[in-house]
Amino acid sequence: MSDYLWNKTGAPDEEIEALEESLRPLRYRHQDLELPARAEIGRHRRAVLHRSLAAAAILLFVALAGIWVHLLRTNAHRDQPQASSNLAPPEARGRREPKPDAPQTTLAQRDAPAAAPNSSPSLSRRRQSVSAPRASQQTRRESFSLRAKNDNKIRRQTLAANVAQRLRLQETREGELAKDRLMFALNITSHKLNVAQRKIKATTTQSPAANDENR
Amino acid sequence: MTKIEAARSLFLVARASQSPEESSTAETSPTKISPHAPLVAAARSGDREAFAQLHSSYAPMVHGILLARAPRSEVSDLVQDVFLQAFRKLHTLRDANTFGAWLATIARNRAVDFHRRARADEKLTEEDAAARSAEETKAEEILDVIRRLPEAYRETLVLRLVEGLTGAEIAARTNLTSASVRVNLHRGMKLLREELKGRKV
């Protein structure tokens, strides 16, 4: 390759010179650069950007941490009653389920001890959850509906047990009454038999004397 | 002889023909310390005068790169756009020694953006054509031929033939190795001669 093409030294290449001459009108003509007055060179911008990014990152971190703690709390509260109801022995669980042999009580009396442990923490939890984000509100709604379903089921079971108990008590009462009537009837018949025997005895004792008189 | 072997032999010939002085100064690599690095550092710290000097030094390169890709009537505005963009994004440049390559990339991307915005098929109006002199028309014809060459050749040829930069200056401005610039110049010139003979321009 000729040096002229590389650095314009050495013997000039006529063809290249002609091309240069032909293309000269297209060469760059210096124009002053018009920089905008308010344009800032990167350093200051970068500093501002870094500060704002750091602030945004801190805010984001705090927000995420808050959400995380809140979710942990809500999960813990949600799991507590379920765990206690699942892991507790049947006797303990039976607090809310009436036994068939248990003495008859009213529904209000029976629900009262079961509802009492739930009432104060659950109410406070519900109050706390009012200001919670929508995502956790939905889960809370689901848990509430689940609890309501469970309560209805327990109430139905209690009612059925109560009805069965009432029926059983009525039957026993009727049986006892029938037994009393039977005993009373048996007493009457025994008394009648006694009276009849006495009459027979009395007639047999009187009949030999009468026979003797007739004789 | 395959193309790879031909390229290798050409590269070796170009390297052998290089003088020792050039090999020590013009063999540029991206990590070489640029003489404009202090200006770049000053411009980054807010010195507008330093950026104006950078503009004076690099404007022909940006002009040549854009001229190889965009219509001539738009090139002046695009040069301004490129330097404004560089001015705004100077803080993103990590290595001040690669300012030339970074600026060249901005210029190439700006040309691509220009074509993307549906102005690529812009045709010259009759008024524009009439306003041109015969010299300018001939220059446009040659430029059209150069623009049809492969990208690497056309950019180097425009910088050499239109902007009048030497091979060493092209290598220093664009952060290419001087061997690459030599090969591009040689092959591009060869192709250009063939095209011009065929067209009788």
Short mmCIF file of C-alpha atoms in Angstrom, two decimals:
data_model
loop_
_atom_site.label_atom_id
_atom_site.label_comp_id
_atom_site.label_asym_id
_atom_site.label_seq_id
_atom_site.Cartn_x
_atom_site.Cartn_y
_atom_site.Cartn_z
CA MET A 1 0.00 0.00 0.00
CA SER A 2 1.27 3.43 -0.87
CA ASP A 3 2.27 5.73 1.98
CA TYR A 4 0.21 8.44 0.42
CA LEU A 5 -3.02 6.62 1.18
CA TRP A 6 -1.87 5.97 4.72
CA ASN A 7 -0.37 9.29 5.78
CA LYS A 8 -0.15 11.51 2.68
CA THR A 9 3.60 11.07 2.41
CA GLY A 10 5.70 9.67 -0.38
CA ALA A 11 4.80 9.80 -4.03
CA PRO A 12 1.29 11.17 -4.43
CA ASP A 13 -1.27 8.85 -6.02
CA GLU A 14 -3.04 10.84 -8.73
CA GLU A 15 -6.26 8.90 -8.43
CA ILE A 16 -6.42 9.41 -4.67
CA GLU A 17 -5.58 13.08 -5.08
CA ALA A 18 -8.39 13.44 -7.60
CA LEU A 19 -10.81 11.70 -5.28
CA GLU A 20 -9.79 13.94 -2.39
CA GLU A 21 -10.28 16.99 -4.55
CA SER A 22 -13.67 15.78 -5.75
CA LEU A 23 -14.86 14.99 -2.24
CA ARG A 24 -13.56 18.23 -0.71
CA PRO A 25 -17.00 19.99 -0.85
CA LEU A 26 -18.33 17.36 1.53
CA ARG A 27 -15.62 17.95 4.14
CA TYR A 28 -16.62 19.07 7.62
CA ARG A 29 -16.85 22.82 8.12
CA HIS A 30 -16.39 23.83 11.67
CA GLN A 31 -19.44 25.02 13.52
CA ASP A 32 -19.46 26.07 17.13
CA LEU A 33 -21.24 23.68 19.38
CA GLU A 34 -24.34 25.17 20.93
CA LEU A 35 -24.61 23.65 24.32
CA PRO A 36 -27.82 24.27 26.26
CA ALA A 37 -27.40 26.70 29.13
CA ARG A 38 -28.94 24.44 31.72
CA ALA A 39 -27.18 21.30 30.66
CA GLU A 40 -25.26 19.79 33.52
CA ILE A 41 -22.31 17.59 33.06
CA GLY A 42 -22.68 14.18 34.53
CA ARG A 43 -20.82 14.59 37.78
CA HIS A 44 -23.42 16.71 39.50
CA ARG A 45 -26.21 14.72 37.96
CA ARG A 46 -24.58 11.53 39.03
CA ALA A 47 -24.23 12.77 42.59
CA VAL A 48 -27.89 13.76 42.69
CA LEU A 49 -28.86 10.49 41.08
CA HIS A 50 -26.82 8.50 43.58
CA ARG A 51 -28.35 10.32 46.52
CA SER A 52 -31.87 9.88 45.25
CA LEU A 53 -31.21 6.23 44.47
CA ALA A 54 -29.82 5.66 47.95
CA ALA A 55 -32.85 7.34 49.51
CA ALA A 56 -35.21 5.32 47.34
CA ALA A 57 -33.38 2.11 48.23
CA ILE A 58 -33.61 2.88 51.96
CA LEU A 59 -37.31 3.68 51.68
CA LEU A 60 -37.91 0.53 49.71
CA PHE A 61 -36.00 -1.54 52.23
CA VAL A 62 -37.96 -0.10 55.14
CA ALA A 63 -41.26 -0.66 53.34
CA LEU A 64 -40.35 -4.24 52.48
CA ALA A 65 -39.21 -4.93 56.02
CA GLY A 66 -42.48 -3.54 57.37
CA ILE A 67 -44.54 -5.66 55.01
CA TRP A 68 -42.47 -8.72 55.88
CA VAL A 69 -42.91 -8.25 59.64
CA HIS A 70 -46.61 -7.61 59.18
CA LEU A 71 -47.03 -10.76 57.12
CA LEU A 72 -45.09 -12.77 59.69
CA ARG A 73 -47.36 -11.50 62.45
CA THR A 74 -50.55 -12.17 60.56
CA ASN A 75 -49.38 -15.68 59.66
CA ALA A 76 -48.46 -16.40 63.25
CA HIS A 77 -51.86 -15.22 64.49
CA ARG A 78 -53.63 -17.19 61.81
CA ASP A 79 -51.74 -20.38 62.58
CA GLN A 80 -52.20 -20.24 66.35
CA PRO A 81 -55.91 -21.17 66.59
CA GLN A 82 -55.60 -23.78 63.85
CA ALA A 83 -52.61 -25.39 65.50
CA SER A 84 -54.29 -25.43 68.90
CA SER A 85 -57.45 -26.97 67.47
CA ASN A 86 -55.54 -29.56 65.43
CA LEU A 87 -52.86 -30.53 67.93
CA ALA A 88 -54.95 -30.51 71.11
CA PRO A 89 -56.23 -33.87 72.44
CA PRO A 90 -59.83 -34.80 71.72
CA GLU A 91 -60.84 -33.96 75.32
CA ALA A 92 -59.49 -30.48 74.93
CA ARG A 93 -60.95 -30.14 71.48
CA GLY A 94 -64.28 -31.36 72.83
CA ARG A 95 -64.66 -28.11 74.71
CA ARG A 96 -66.64 -26.79 71.85
CA GLU A 97 -68.26 -30.11 70.91
CA PRO A 98 -70.88 -31.23 73.43
CA LYS A 99 -70.72 -34.78 74.67
CA PRO A 100 -73.87 -36.83 74.46
CA ASP A 101 -73.72 -37.68 78.17
CA ALA A 102 -73.05 -34.17 79.29
CA PRO A 103 -75.77 -32.40 81.20
CA GLN A 104 -78.11 -30.34 79.14
CA THR A 105 -77.08 -26.74 78.77
CA THR A 106 -78.25 -23.89 76.65
CA LEU A 107 -76.54 -22.92 73.42
CA ALA A 108 -75.46 -19.61 74.87
CA GLN A 109 -73.89 -21.31 77.88
CA ARG A 110 -72.17 -23.87 75.66
CA ASP A 111 -70.78 -21.37 73.15
CA ALA A 112 -69.68 -18.95 75.79
CA PRO A 113 -66.52 -20.77 76.98
CA ALA A 114 -65.57 -21.65 73.40
CA ALA A 115 -66.01 -18.13 72.15
CA ALA A 116 -64.33 -16.51 75.12
CA PRO A 117 -60.70 -17.39 74.30
CA ASN A 118 -61.19 -16.33 70.69
CA SER A 119 -63.04 -13.15 71.38
CA SER A 120 -60.40 -10.81 72.79
CA PRO A 121 -57.36 -11.75 70.63
CA SER A 122 -59.41 -12.21 67.49
CA LEU A 123 -61.11 -8.88 68.00
CA SER A 124 -57.81 -7.16 68.52
CA ARG A 125 -56.42 -8.93 65.47
CA ARG A 126 -59.39 -7.82 63.42
CA ARG A 127 -58.91 -4.29 64.58
CA GLN A 128 -55.23 -4.43 63.62
CA SER A 129 -56.01 -5.86 60.25
CA VAL A 130 -58.26 -2.99 59.24
CA SER A 131 -55.26 -0.94 58.22
CA ALA A 132 -53.45 -3.84 56.58
CA PRO A 133 -52.87 -3.97 52.81
CA ARG A 134 -55.46 -5.51 50.54
CA ALA A 135 -53.55 -8.69 49.95
CA SER A 136 -53.61 -9.64 53.59
CA GLN A 137 -57.19 -8.46 53.87
CA GLN A 138 -58.30 -11.09 51.41
CA THR A 139 -56.56 -13.84 53.32
CA ARG A 140 -58.13 -12.55 56.49
CA ARG A 141 -61.57 -12.59 54.86
CA GLU A 142 -61.02 -16.17 53.84
CA SER A 143 -60.00 -17.12 57.36
CA PHE A 144 -63.08 -15.33 58.75
CA SER A 145 -65.39 -17.18 56.39
CA LEU A 146 -63.70 -20.45 57.34
CA ARG A 147 -64.19 -19.68 61.00
CA ALA A 148 -67.84 -18.79 60.41
CA LYS A 149 -68.39 -22.08 58.60
CA ASN A 150 -66.79 -23.99 61.47
CA ASP A 151 -68.92 -22.15 64.01
CA ASN A 152 -72.10 -22.95 62.10
CA LYS A 153 -71.15 -26.59 61.87
CA ILE A 154 -70.47 -26.77 65.60
CA ARG A 155 -73.77 -25.05 66.37
CA ARG A 156 -75.66 -27.52 64.21
CA GLN A 157 -73.96 -30.44 65.90
CA THR A 158 -74.75 -29.00 69.33
CA LEU A 159 -78.37 -28.52 68.43
CA ALA A 160 -78.66 -32.09 67.18
CA ALA A 161 -77.06 -33.38 70.35
CA ASN A 162 -79.46 -31.32 72.47
CA VAL A 163 -82.48 -32.63 70.62
CA ALA A 164 -81.28 -36.19 71.05
CA GLN A 165 -80.75 -35.64 74.75
CA ARG A 166 -84.20 -34.16 75.16
CA LEU A 167 -85.72 -37.09 73.33
CA ARG A 168 -83.85 -39.53 75.49
CA LEU A 169 -84.96 -37.80 78.71
CA GLN A 170 -88.57 -37.76 77.58
CA GLU A 171 -88.43 -41.45 76.82
CA THR A 172 -87.01 -42.25 80.22
CA ARG A 173 -89.68 -40.17 81.88
CA GLU A 174 -92.39 -41.94 79.94
CA GLY A 175 -90.87 -45.30 80.82
CA GLU A 176 -90.73 -44.41 84.48
CA LEU A 177 -94.35 -43.28 84.37
CA ALA A 178 -95.38 -46.51 82.68
CA LYS A 179 -93.44 -48.46 85.24
CA ASP A 180 -95.18 -46.60 88.07
CA ARG A 181 -98.55 -47.25 86.48
CA LEU A 182 -97.71 -50.91 86.10
CA MET A 183 -96.60 -51.15 89.70
CA PHE A 184 -99.73 -49.38 90.78
CA ALA A 185 -101.87 -51.80 88.77
CA LEU A 186 -99.97 -54.73 90.23
CA ASN A 187 -100.53 -53.40 93.74
CA ILE A 188 -104.24 -53.04 93.08
CA THR A 189 -104.51 -56.56 91.72
CA SER A 190 -102.55 -57.98 94.67
CA HIS A 191 -104.83 -56.13 97.07
CA LYS A 192 -107.90 -57.47 95.23
CA LEU A 193 -106.48 -60.98 95.41
CA ASN A 194 -105.88 -60.57 99.11
CA VAL A 195 -109.44 -59.42 99.62
CA ALA A 196 -110.76 -62.34 97.61
CA GLN A 197 -108.69 -64.80 99.58
CA ARG A 198 -109.94 -63.35 102.83
CA LYS A 199 -113.54 -63.63 101.61
CA ILE A 200 -112.97 -67.24 100.63
CA LYS A 201 -111.42 -67.99 103.98
CA ALA A 202 -114.26 -66.29 105.72
CA THR A 203 -116.87 -68.28 103.79
CA THR A 204 -115.07 -71.58 104.45
CA THR A 205 -114.92 -70.90 108.18
CA GLN A 206 -118.61 -69.94 108.26
CA SER A 207 -119.85 -72.89 106.15
CA PRO A 208 -119.14 -75.81 108.63
CA ALA A 209 -121.20 -74.07 111.36
CA ALA A 210 -124.01 -73.52 108.93
CA ASN A 211 -123.84 -77.14 107.87
CA ASP A 212 -123.98 -78.21 111.44
CA GLU A 213 -127.06 -76.01 111.99
CA ASN A 214 -128.75 -77.42 108.91
CA ARG A 215 -127.97 -80.82 110.13
CA MET B 1 -6.06 -19.65 -1.29
CA THR B 2 -8.95 -19.16 1.03
CA LYS B 3 -10.23 -15.79 2.15
CA ILE B 4 -8.82 -16.22 5.64
CA GLU B 5 -5.36 -16.99 4.31
CA ALA B 6 -5.56 -14.00 1.97
CA ALA B 7 -6.56 -11.73 4.83
CA ARG B 8 -3.75 -13.07 7.00
CA SER B 9 -1.12 -12.55 4.28
CA LEU B 10 -2.47 -9.06 3.65
CA PHE B 11 -2.28 -8.29 7.35
CA LEU B 12 1.32 -9.54 7.52
CA VAL B 13 2.28 -7.50 4.47
CA ALA B 14 0.69 -4.41 5.95
CA ARG B 15 2.47 -4.97 9.25
CA ALA B 16 5.83 -5.55 7.53
CA SER B 17 5.47 -2.39 5.50
CA GLN B 18 4.84 -0.36 8.65
CA SER B 19 7.77 1.76 9.79
CA PRO B 20 9.15 1.25 13.32
CA GLU B 21 8.16 4.76 14.33
CA GLU B 22 4.58 4.16 13.28
CA SER B 23 4.44 0.81 14.93
CA SER B 24 5.35 2.44 18.21
CA THR B 25 2.89 5.32 17.85
CA ALA B 26 0.05 4.21 15.65
CA GLU B 27 -0.53 0.69 16.94
CA THR B 28 -3.41 1.68 19.09
CA SER B 29 -5.30 -0.46 21.45
CA PRO B 30 -8.33 0.40 23.56
CA THR B 31 -6.15 0.64 26.69
CA LYS B 32 -3.68 3.13 25.23
CA ILE B 33 -3.54 6.48 26.98
CA SER B 34 -5.26 9.02 24.78
CA PRO B 35 -3.83 12.55 24.47
CA HIS B 36 -7.36 13.84 24.93
CA ALA B 37 -7.91 12.06 28.24
CA PRO B 38 -7.16 15.20 30.34
CA LEU B 39 -9.67 17.15 28.27
CA VAL B 40 -12.25 14.44 28.81
CA ALA B 41 -11.58 14.50 32.55
CA ALA B 42 -11.91 18.29 32.60
CA ALA B 43 -15.14 18.13 30.62
CA ARG B 44 -16.52 15.56 33.04
CA SER B 45 -15.87 17.92 35.90
CA GLY B 46 -17.95 20.59 34.15
CA ASP B 47 -15.41 22.44 32.00
CA ARG B 48 -17.28 23.59 28.90
CA GLU B 49 -14.16 24.90 27.25
CA ALA B 50 -12.58 21.46 27.44
CA PHE B 51 -15.63 19.96 25.82
CA ALA B 52 -15.46 22.59 23.07
CA GLN B 53 -11.87 21.52 22.39
CA LEU B 54 -12.96 17.90 22.25
CA HIS B 55 -15.65 18.95 19.81
CA SER B 56 -13.07 20.62 17.57
CA SER B 57 -10.86 17.54 17.61
CA TYR B 58 -13.51 14.89 17.09
CA ALA B 59 -16.09 16.68 14.94
CA PRO B 60 -14.46 15.60 11.62
CA MET B 61 -14.55 11.97 12.76
CA VAL B 62 -18.21 12.21 13.79
CA HIS B 63 -19.00 14.04 10.55
CA GLY B 64 -17.30 11.32 8.50
CA ILE B 65 -19.05 8.50 10.33
CA LEU B 66 -22.43 10.15 9.82
CA LEU B 67 -21.67 11.08 6.23
CA ALA B 68 -21.04 7.41 5.49
CA ARG B 69 -24.52 6.55 6.74
CA ALA B 70 -26.93 9.48 6.58
CA PRO B 71 -28.02 11.99 3.91
CA ARG B 72 -25.65 14.89 3.56
CA SER B 73 -28.30 17.50 4.30
CA GLU B 74 -28.90 15.98 7.73
CA VAL B 75 -25.32 15.39 8.74
CA SER B 76 -24.65 18.83 10.28
CA ASP B 77 -27.65 18.55 12.57
CA LEU B 78 -26.77 14.99 13.44
CA VAL B 79 -23.23 16.04 14.40
CA GLN B 80 -24.70 18.58 16.82
CA ASP B 81 -27.06 15.93 18.19
CA VAL B 82 -24.21 13.51 18.74
CA PHE B 83 -22.13 16.02 20.68
CA LEU B 84 -25.10 17.12 22.73
CA GLN B 85 -25.85 13.51 23.58
CA ALA B 86 -22.21 12.96 24.46
CA PHE B 87 -22.23 16.08 26.63
CA ARG B 88 -25.26 14.82 28.54
CA LYS B 89 -23.99 11.28 28.93
CA LEU B 90 -20.35 12.01 29.57
CA HIS B 91 -20.70 10.72 33.14
CA THR B 92 -21.44 7.24 31.78
CA LEU B 93 -18.02 7.03 30.13
CA ARG B 94 -15.83 4.95 32.42
CA ASP B 95 -12.47 5.20 30.69
CA ALA B 96 -11.47 8.64 29.42
CA ASN B 97 -9.01 7.01 27.01
CA THR B 98 -11.83 5.45 25.02
CA PHE B 99 -13.65 8.71 24.38
CA GLY B 100 -13.15 8.44 20.61
CA ALA B 101 -14.57 4.96 20.34
CA TRP B 102 -17.42 5.91 22.64
CA LEU B 103 -18.23 8.97 20.54
CA ALA B 104 -18.02 6.91 17.34
CA THR B 105 -20.52 4.45 18.81
CA ILE B 106 -22.88 7.29 19.69
CA ALA B 107 -22.59 8.60 16.12
CA ARG B 108 -23.30 5.17 14.60
CA ASN B 109 -26.30 4.68 16.88
CA ARG B 110 -27.58 8.14 16.02
CA ALA B 111 -27.39 7.29 12.31
CA VAL B 112 -29.32 4.09 12.97
CA ASP B 113 -31.95 6.06 14.90
CA PHE B 114 -32.20 8.51 12.04
CA HIS B 115 -32.95 5.70 9.58
CA ARG B 116 -35.40 4.12 12.00
CA ARG B 117 -37.49 7.27 12.15
CA ALA B 118 -38.71 6.80 8.58
CA ARG B 119 -36.46 9.43 7.15
CA ALA B 120 -34.20 6.92 5.51
CA ASP B 121 -35.84 7.08 2.16
CA GLU B 122 -35.68 10.83 2.05
CA LYS B 123 -35.27 11.88 -1.53
CA LEU B 124 -33.69 15.04 -2.69
CA THR B 125 -36.09 17.65 -3.90
CA GLU B 126 -35.59 19.40 -7.17
CA GLU B 127 -34.71 22.62 -5.37
CA ASP B 128 -31.92 20.90 -3.48
CA ALA B 129 -30.58 19.39 -6.67
CA ALA B 130 -30.72 22.73 -8.50
CA ALA B 131 -28.97 24.52 -5.67
CA ARG B 132 -25.99 22.24 -5.97
CA SER B 133 -22.99 23.01 -8.03
CA ALA B 134 -21.47 20.55 -10.47
CA GLU B 135 -18.64 19.86 -8.04
CA GLU B 136 -21.03 18.98 -5.27
CA THR B 137 -23.02 16.73 -7.59
CA LYS B 138 -19.86 14.87 -8.54
CA ALA B 139 -18.87 14.59 -4.89
CA GLU B 140 -22.32 13.20 -4.07
CA GLU B 141 -21.98 10.62 -6.82
CA ILE B 142 -18.64 9.41 -5.48
CA LEU B 143 -20.03 9.41 -1.96
CA ASP B 144 -22.93 7.25 -3.13
CA VAL B 145 -20.44 4.75 -4.51
CA ILE B 146 -18.53 4.75 -1.22
CA ARG B 147 -21.76 4.26 0.71
CA ARG B 148 -22.45 1.07 -1.20
CA LEU B 149 -19.20 -0.46 0.04
CA PRO B 150 -19.12 -2.64 3.16
CA GLU B 151 -19.50 -0.67 6.39
CA ALA B 152 -15.94 -1.03 7.68
CA TYR B 153 -14.46 0.19 4.40
CA ARG B 154 -16.82 3.06 3.75
CA GLU B 155 -16.31 4.61 7.17
CA THR B 156 -12.52 4.46 6.91
CA LEU B 157 -12.55 5.74 3.32
CA VAL B 158 -14.80 8.67 4.14
CA LEU B 159 -12.58 9.63 7.07
CA ARG B 160 -9.52 9.43 4.82
CA LEU B 161 -10.78 10.86 1.53
CA VAL B 162 -13.48 13.27 2.69
CA GLU B 163 -12.28 14.43 6.09
CA GLY B 164 -8.60 14.18 5.18
CA LEU B 165 -7.53 12.27 8.29
CA THR B 166 -4.42 10.11 8.04
CA GLY B 167 -4.51 6.41 8.86
CA ALA B 168 -2.84 7.02 12.21
CA GLU B 169 -5.37 9.73 13.08
CA ILE B 170 -8.25 7.46 12.14
CA ALA B 171 -6.82 4.71 14.32
CA ALA B 172 -6.30 7.10 17.23
CA ARG B 173 -9.76 8.66 16.97
CA THR B 174 -11.73 5.45 16.57
CA ASN B 175 -9.57 3.28 18.87
CA LEU B 176 -9.04 0.80 16.06
CA THR B 177 -5.65 -0.79 15.56
CA SER B 178 -3.62 0.77 12.77
CA ALA B 179 -3.42 -2.65 11.13
CA SER B 180 -7.20 -2.76 10.87
CA VAL B 181 -7.27 0.75 9.46
CA ARG B 182 -4.58 -0.18 6.92
CA VAL B 183 -6.49 -3.25 5.80
CA ASN B 184 -9.75 -1.34 5.59
CA LEU B 185 -8.14 1.46 3.59
CA HIS B 186 -6.41 -0.92 1.21
CA ARG B 187 -9.41 -3.12 0.53
CA GLY B 188 -11.83 -0.22 0.45
CA MET B 189 -9.69 1.69 -2.02
CA LYS B 190 -9.42 -1.38 -4.22
CA LEU B 191 -13.17 -1.90 -4.23
CA LEU B 192 -13.79 1.81 -4.81
CA ARG B 193 -11.50 1.87 -7.83
CA GLU B 194 -13.32 -1.13 -9.31
CA GLU B 195 -16.72 0.46 -8.71
CA LEU B 196 -15.67 3.81 -10.15
CA LYS B 197 -14.23 2.15 -13.26
CA GLY B 198 -17.42 0.19 -13.72
CA ARG B 199 -19.55 3.32 -13.37
CA LYS B 200 -17.13 5.60 -15.19
CA VAL B 201 -17.55 8.29 -12.58
#
